[in-house]
Amino acid sequence: MQQAYFPNIGKVPYTGTSSLKAGLNFQYYDADEVIGGKKMRDWLRFSVAYWHTFGQKLDDIFGDGTAIRPWDGLTGMDLAKARVDGAFEFFDKLGVDFFCFHDRDIAPEGDTLRETNKNLEEITDMFVDYQKTSHMKVLWNTANMFTNPRFVAGAASSPFADVFAFAAAQVKEGLDTAKKVGAENYVFWGGREGYESLLNTDMKREQDHLGQFFNMAADYAKEIGYTGQLLLEPKPKEPMMHQYDFDAATTIAFMKTYGLEGTYKLNLEGNHANLAGHTYQHEIRVARSANLLGSLDANQGDKLIGWDLDQFPTNLYETTMAMYEVVENGGLGKGGLNFDAKPRRSSFTPDDMFYAHIVGMDTFAAGLKVALKLKQDKVLENFVADRYSSYDTGVGANIEAGKEDFKSLNQLVIDRPQSDIRSATKSGHWEELEATLNRYIIDTLK
Ligand code: XLS
Ligand code: NI
Ligand code: NI
């Protein structure tokens, strides 16, 4: 490391909850503490998103970037290299084990793809060197196929065959990169894989091309012996009016249509869930039920602005329920929690980069603690088991065993009076469960 990019910041320590004031310390995240049979770092597998943390200028559609960064003033490959040095200092001081990047986050584009790849490889050589002297791993890498104007109408779903070829070449390099840096996953987020208007779109043809593209990618990964997990990241819209990988359920249907369930899993993001009209927990539950939970992009949206804001996660209820699903899943396997999040435009100093990650990590660590306690006491399991217990014996068990039909069931209920059938249902006690959840959060974190 040539110079310190964050000279005023040391390694972020774990201090526990002795102070009410937050600072450059963790109050809940104690990386090596074993809870629920695993170290916290292994439950949570935190990852820093290269684009937001080292690329963001913190601009918005009405205003220029506000970010003050140690590499301001540099350009081109000098900027790219300074960011690598700064990034590895940041990872080390924050105490994370993983990072994620798009190809275009780490190096500038040249005039041809060949020149672009050369720039990219110079930077990934630096990654590989740093990986030898640190414990840092790549959670996933991906191809940015939405910024360059050639992707105006999509990448693999573009109406233009040459653009499909460019996308293929870019993902080929992406998978080679994944193998080179040992990425545990490779992600496809279909930034512009959707449409703006059906008036000019052949939806079936675009989806067929996209399905074919994912199969070609899986074939190439196999051919080069890349063994990481391939992931699709659903999002309903933005920048397109409609994105084909709308949400977990839609993407699973797409995967089944194009024979991708054996080779791909899902990467799910909190803010994307909200844009699709779901909770984060819903999306994770859908994936988990289908055995397709791959990895998580950790961020949150805002009730007051309906857009992909990529806020750092600070909502304890959301992180508790997300971690509840992760605990039920037995962990995240090769996946992790990638902070696809940026500080607000008004939080523009370099130490905000630390504060933002610290609150995200602590909020997920706190959520993990509550989730494990809920699970240990079987609070929800017992309630849910009782709620469905009529399927454990008698006619319920017969239905599940396929031993009943419409005629036999008709026979069973045709003469039963209304007063009698009311006694067959039970209250869901939603509010009572929420009160219990409040108690668990307050008591576990005190
Ligand atoms: C955008 C997506 C993007 C992916 C990676 O909304 O979340 O950041 O995670 O391309
Ligand atoms: Ni997003
Ligand atoms: Ni994302």
Coordinates of N, CA, C and O and ligand atoms in Angstrom, one line a residue, residues 51 140 189 233 267 269 272 297 299 310 338 340, ligand 3:
W51 N -19.0 -0.3 -7.0 CA -19.6 0.8 -7.8 C -20.0 1.9 -6.9 O -19.7 3.1 -7.1
W140 N -19.1 -11.7 -5.9 CA -19.5 -11.8 -7.3 C -19.0 -10.7 -8.1 O -18.8 -9.6 -7.6
W189 N -27.7 -9.0 -13.7 CA -28.9 -8.1 -13.5 C -29.2 -7.5 -14.8 O -28.4 -6.8 -15.4
E233 N -30.6 -11.6 -10.9 CA -31.1 -10.6 -9.9 C -32.4 -9.9 -10.4 O -32.3 -9.1 -11.3
N267 N -30.4 -13.8 -6.9 CA -29.8 -12.7 -6.0 C -30.9 -11.7 -5.8 O -31.4 -11.1 -6.7
E269 N -32.7 -8.4 -3.9 CA -32.4 -7.0 -3.3 C -33.6 -6.4 -2.7 O -34.7 -6.4 -3.2
H272 N -35.5 -3.6 -4.6 CA -36.2 -4.2 -5.8 C -37.5 -4.9 -5.4 O -38.5 -4.8 -6.1
D297 N -28.7 -8.8 -2.1 CA -28.2 -7.4 -2.1 C -28.9 -6.7 -1.0 O -30.1 -6.6 -1.0
N299 N -30.0 -3.7 0.9 CA -30.3 -2.2 0.9 C -31.7 -2.0 1.3 O -32.4 -3.0 1.6
D310 N -31.4 2.7 -3.1 CA -30.2 2.1 -2.6 C -29.7 2.6 -1.3 O -28.5 2.9 -1.1
N338 N -24.4 -8.4 0.1 CA -23.7 -7.3 -0.6 C -24.4 -6.0 -0.4 O -25.6 -5.9 -0.8
D340 N -25.5 -3.3 -1.7 CA -25.8 -2.5 -3.0 C -26.4 -1.2 -2.5 O -27.6 -1.0 -2.7
Ligands
NI3 NI -28.4 -5.1 -6.9

